[in-house]
Short mmCIF file of C-alpha atoms in Angstrom, two decimals:
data_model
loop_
_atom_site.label_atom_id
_atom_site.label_comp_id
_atom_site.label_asym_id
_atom_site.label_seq_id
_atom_site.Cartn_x
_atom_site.Cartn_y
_atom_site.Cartn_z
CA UNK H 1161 40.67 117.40 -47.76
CA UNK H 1162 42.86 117.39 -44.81
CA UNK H 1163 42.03 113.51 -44.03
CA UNK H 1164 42.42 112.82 -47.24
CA UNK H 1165 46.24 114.06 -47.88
CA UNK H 1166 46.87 112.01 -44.71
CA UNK H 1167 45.72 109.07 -45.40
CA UNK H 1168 47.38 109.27 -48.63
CA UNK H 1169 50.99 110.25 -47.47
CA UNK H 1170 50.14 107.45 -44.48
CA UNK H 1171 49.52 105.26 -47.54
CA UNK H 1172 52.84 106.18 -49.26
CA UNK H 1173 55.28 105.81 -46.34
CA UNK H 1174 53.92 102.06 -45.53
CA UNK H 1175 54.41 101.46 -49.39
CA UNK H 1176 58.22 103.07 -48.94
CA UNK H 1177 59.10 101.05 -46.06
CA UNK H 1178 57.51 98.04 -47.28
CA UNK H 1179 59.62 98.16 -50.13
CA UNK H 1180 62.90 99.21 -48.63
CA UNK H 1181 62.03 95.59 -46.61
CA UNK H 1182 62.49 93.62 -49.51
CA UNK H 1183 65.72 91.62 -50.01
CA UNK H 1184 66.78 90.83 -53.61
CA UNK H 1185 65.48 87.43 -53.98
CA UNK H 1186 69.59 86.37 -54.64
CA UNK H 1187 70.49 87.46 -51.03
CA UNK H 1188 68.05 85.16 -49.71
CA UNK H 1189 69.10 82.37 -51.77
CA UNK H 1190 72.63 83.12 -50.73
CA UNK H 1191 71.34 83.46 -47.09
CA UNK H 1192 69.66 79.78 -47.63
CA UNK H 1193 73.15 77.77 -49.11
CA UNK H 1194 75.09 79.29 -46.24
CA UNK H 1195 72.47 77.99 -43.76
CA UNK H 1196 72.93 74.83 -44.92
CA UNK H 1197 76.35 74.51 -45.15
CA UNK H 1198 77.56 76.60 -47.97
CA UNK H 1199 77.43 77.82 -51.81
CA UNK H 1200 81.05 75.42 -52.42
CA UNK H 1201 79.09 72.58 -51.30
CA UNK H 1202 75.95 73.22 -53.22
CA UNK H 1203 78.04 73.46 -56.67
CA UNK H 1204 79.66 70.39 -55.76
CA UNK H 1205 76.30 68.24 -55.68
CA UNK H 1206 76.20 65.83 -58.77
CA UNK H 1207 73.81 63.66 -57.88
CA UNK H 1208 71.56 62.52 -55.39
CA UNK H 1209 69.42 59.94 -53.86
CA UNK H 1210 66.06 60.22 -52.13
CA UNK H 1211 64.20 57.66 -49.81
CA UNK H 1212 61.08 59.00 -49.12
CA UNK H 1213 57.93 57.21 -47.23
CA UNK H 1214 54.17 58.55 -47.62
CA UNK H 1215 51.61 58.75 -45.27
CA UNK H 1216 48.27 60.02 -44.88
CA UNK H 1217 45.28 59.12 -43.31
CA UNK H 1218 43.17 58.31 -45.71
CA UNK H 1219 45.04 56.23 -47.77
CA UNK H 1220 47.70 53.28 -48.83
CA UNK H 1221 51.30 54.26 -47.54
CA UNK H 1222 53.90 54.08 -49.74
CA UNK H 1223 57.33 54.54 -50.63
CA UNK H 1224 59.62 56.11 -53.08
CA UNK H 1225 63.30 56.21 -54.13
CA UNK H 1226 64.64 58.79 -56.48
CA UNK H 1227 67.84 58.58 -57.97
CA UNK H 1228 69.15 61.56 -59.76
CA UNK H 1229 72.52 62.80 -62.15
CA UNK H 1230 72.26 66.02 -62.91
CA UNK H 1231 74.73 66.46 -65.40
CA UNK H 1232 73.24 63.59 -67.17
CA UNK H 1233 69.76 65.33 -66.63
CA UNK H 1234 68.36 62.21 -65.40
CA UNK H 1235 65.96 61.18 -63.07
CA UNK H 1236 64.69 57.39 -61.51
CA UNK H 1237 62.07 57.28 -59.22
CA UNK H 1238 60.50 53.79 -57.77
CA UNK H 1239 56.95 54.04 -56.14
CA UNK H 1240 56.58 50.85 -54.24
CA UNK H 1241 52.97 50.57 -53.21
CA UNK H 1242 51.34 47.25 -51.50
CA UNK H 1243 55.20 45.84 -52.55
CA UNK H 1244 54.07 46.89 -56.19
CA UNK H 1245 57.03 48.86 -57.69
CA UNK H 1246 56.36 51.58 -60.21
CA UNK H 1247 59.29 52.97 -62.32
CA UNK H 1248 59.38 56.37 -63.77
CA UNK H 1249 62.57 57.75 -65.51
CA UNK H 1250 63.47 60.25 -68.10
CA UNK H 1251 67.21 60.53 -69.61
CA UNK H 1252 67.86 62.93 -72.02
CA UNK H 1253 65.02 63.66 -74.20
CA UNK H 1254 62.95 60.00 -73.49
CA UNK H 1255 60.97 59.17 -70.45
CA UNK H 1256 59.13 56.03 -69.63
CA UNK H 1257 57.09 54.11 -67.05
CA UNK H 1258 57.60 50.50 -66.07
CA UNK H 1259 54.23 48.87 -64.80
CA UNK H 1260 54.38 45.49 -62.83
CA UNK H 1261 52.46 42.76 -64.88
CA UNK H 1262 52.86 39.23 -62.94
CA UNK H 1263 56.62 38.53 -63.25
CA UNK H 1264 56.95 40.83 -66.49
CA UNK H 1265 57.53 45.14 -66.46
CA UNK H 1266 55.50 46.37 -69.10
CA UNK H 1267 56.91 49.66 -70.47
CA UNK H 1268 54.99 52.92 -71.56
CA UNK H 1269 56.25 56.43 -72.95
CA UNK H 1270 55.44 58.82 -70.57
CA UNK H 1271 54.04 61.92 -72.25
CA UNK H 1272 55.72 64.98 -73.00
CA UNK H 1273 53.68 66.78 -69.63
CA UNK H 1274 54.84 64.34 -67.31
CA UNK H 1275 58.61 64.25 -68.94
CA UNK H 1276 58.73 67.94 -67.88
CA UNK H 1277 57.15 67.03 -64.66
CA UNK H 1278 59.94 65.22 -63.60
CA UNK H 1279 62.65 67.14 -65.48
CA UNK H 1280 61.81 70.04 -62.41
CA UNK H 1281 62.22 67.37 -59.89
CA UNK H 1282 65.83 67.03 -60.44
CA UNK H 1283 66.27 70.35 -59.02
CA UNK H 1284 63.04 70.45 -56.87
CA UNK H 1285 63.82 67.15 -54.81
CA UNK H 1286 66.66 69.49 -53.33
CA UNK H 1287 65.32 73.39 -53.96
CA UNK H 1288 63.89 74.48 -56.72
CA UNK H 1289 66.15 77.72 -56.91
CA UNK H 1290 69.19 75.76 -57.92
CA UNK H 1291 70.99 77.76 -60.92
CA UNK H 1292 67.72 78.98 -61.66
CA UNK H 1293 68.93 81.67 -64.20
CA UNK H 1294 70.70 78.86 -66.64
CA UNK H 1295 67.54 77.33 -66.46
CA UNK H 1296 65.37 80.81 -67.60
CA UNK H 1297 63.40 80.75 -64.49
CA UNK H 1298 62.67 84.48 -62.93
CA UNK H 1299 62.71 85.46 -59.03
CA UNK H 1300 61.46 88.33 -57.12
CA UNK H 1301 60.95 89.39 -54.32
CA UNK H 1302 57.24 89.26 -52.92
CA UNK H 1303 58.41 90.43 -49.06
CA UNK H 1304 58.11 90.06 -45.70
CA UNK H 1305 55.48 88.48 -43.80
CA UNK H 1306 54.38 86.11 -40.70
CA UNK H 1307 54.07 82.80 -41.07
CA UNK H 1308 53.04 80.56 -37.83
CA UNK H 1309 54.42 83.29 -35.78
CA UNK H 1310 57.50 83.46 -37.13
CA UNK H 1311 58.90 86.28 -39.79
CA UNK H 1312 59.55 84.74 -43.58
CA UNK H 1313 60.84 85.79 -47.01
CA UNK H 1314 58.68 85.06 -50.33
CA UNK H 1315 60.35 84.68 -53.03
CA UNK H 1316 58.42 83.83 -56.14
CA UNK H 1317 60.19 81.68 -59.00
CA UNK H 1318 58.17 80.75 -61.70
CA UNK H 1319 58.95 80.16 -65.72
CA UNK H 1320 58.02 77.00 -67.72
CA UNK H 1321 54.55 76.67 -66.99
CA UNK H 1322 55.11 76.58 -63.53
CA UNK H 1323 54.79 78.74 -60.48
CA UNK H 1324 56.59 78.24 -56.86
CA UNK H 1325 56.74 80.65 -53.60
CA UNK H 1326 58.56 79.97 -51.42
CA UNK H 1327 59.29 81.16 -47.46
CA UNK H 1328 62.28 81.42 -45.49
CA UNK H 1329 62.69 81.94 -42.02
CA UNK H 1330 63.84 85.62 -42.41
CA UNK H 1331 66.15 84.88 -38.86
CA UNK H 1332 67.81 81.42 -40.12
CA UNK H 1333 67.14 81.40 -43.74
CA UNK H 1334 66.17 78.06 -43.91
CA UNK H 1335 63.16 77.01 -46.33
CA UNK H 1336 60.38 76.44 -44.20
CA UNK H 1337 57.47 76.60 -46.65
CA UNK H 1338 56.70 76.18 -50.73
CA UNK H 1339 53.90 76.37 -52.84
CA UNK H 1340 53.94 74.70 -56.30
CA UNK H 1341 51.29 76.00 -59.06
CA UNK H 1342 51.11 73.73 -61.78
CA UNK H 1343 48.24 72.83 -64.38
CA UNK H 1344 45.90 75.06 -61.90
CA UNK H 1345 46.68 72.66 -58.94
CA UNK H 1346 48.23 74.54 -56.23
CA UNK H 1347 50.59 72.11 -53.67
CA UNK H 1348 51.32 73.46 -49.97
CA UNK H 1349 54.58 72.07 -48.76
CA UNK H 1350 55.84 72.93 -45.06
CA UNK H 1351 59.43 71.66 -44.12
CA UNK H 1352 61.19 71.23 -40.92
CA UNK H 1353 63.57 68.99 -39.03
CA UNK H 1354 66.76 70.05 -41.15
CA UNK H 1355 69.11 67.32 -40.48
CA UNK H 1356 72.92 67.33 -41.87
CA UNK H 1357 73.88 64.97 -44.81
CA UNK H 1358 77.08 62.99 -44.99
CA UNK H 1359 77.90 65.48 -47.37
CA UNK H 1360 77.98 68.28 -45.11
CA UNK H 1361 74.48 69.90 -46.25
CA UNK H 1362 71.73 70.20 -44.64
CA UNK H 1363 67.83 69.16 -45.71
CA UNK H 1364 64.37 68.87 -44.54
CA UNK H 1365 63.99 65.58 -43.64
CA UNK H 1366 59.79 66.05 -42.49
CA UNK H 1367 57.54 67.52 -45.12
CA UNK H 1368 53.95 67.79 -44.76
CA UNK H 1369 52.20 68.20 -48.27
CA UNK H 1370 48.74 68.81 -49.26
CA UNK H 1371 47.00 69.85 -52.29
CA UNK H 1372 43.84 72.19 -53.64
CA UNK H 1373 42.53 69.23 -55.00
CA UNK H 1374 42.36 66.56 -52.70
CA UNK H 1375 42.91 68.61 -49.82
CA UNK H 1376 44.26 65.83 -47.60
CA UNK H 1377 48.07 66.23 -46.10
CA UNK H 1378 50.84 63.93 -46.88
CA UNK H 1379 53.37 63.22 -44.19
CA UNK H 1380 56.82 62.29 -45.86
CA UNK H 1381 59.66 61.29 -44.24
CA UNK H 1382 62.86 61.96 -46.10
CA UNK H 1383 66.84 60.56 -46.19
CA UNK H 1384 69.66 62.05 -48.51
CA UNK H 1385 72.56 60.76 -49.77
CA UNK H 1386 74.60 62.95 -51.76
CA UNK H 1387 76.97 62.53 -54.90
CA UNK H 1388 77.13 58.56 -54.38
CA UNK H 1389 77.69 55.61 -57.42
CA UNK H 1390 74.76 55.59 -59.61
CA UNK H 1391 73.84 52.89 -61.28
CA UNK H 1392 73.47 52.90 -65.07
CA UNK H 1393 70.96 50.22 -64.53
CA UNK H 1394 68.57 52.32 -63.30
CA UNK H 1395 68.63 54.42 -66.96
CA UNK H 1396 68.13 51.26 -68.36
CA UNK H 1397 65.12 50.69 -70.77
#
């Protein structure tokens, strides 16, 4: 009976201090922006543009450029594979896909899944966490843990028929790790080499991805460029 009350008020004080560990998931957010250069600068981003190049090992590389406005909740994104270019874009409440055919584009409606799809990228090609509450996703607090050695946050956001955790160095606060649940596919994404943008914020400019379904990783090299022109083109039918 002894053992028994032990074990249990053992049990008890590791469930106390694991919770008095826990951050509030907006501290670590907050401990993220100032990482990389600041909650001013954060607010201050616009729009953005991606160039991203894919490899893996068994299979084509390829590349991608993503354009983004996010007060015009818009989104471009060019797959060029074997020098064929793919177009996705939504604006607003369309979305469609331009397909290379000879000399000609041939243009489909993308469907309502794959409109949402790339609705989240406009916040997820930076961090998904950006004003997360206007946009009636929820974040707690999942706690501390190791992760190759080194001590990390979870946080997990999730809302719209989508799930992400994500880990943060708990020393720099930097994202070093995020998994994306969507449509039962779950995406591993590890981050490093932060570098600084002309804007004055940093980003991951490595990220090795692999999924539960393939289960092959993705290498992608990654270059920012903050709050520059956009073209109108580009949202252009």
């Amino acid at each position: 009976m002894k053992t028994s009350l032990k074990i249990l008020t053992l049990l008890l004080l590791v469930s106390v201090a694991s919770t008095a560990q826990k951050l509030p998931a907006d501290s670590i957010f907050a401990k993220y922006y100032q990482a990389t250069g600041g909650k001013a600068l954060w607010d201050g981003i616009k729009s953005y543009n991606l160039k991203r190049s894919y490899t893996a090992a068994s299979a084509a590389p390829y590349d991608a450029n993503v354009t983004v406005s996010i007060p015009d909740q818009s989104i471009s994104k060019t797959k060029t594979i074997m020098k064929r270019s793919f177009v996705y874009t939504v604006k607003g409440n369309q979305g469609w896909l331009k397909v290379p055919i000879g000399q000609k584009m041939d243009v489909k409606d993308l469907s309502q899944a794959e409109q949402q799809n790339m609705r989240m990228e406009i916040y997820s090609g930076l961090v998904p966490f950006i004003d997360y509450k206007n946009r009636q996703l929820i974040a707690t607090t999942v706690g501390t843990e190791a992760l190759n050695g080194v001590q990390v946050n979870q946080v997990e956001l999730q809302g719209q028929g989508m799930k992400y955790n994500l880990y943060f160095n708990a020393q720099t606060g930097l994202l070093v790790r995020q998994k994306e649940t969507q449509a039962g596919v779950e995406t591993t994404t590890d981050l490093s080499d932060y570098a600084k943008s002309a804007y004055g914020v940093l980003y991951p400019t490595k990220l090795v991805e692999i999924n539960s379904t393939d289960k092959k990783p993705v290498t992608i090299r990654s270059a920012a460029a903050i709050n520059g022109p956009v073209s109108v083109e580009l949202f252009k039918r």
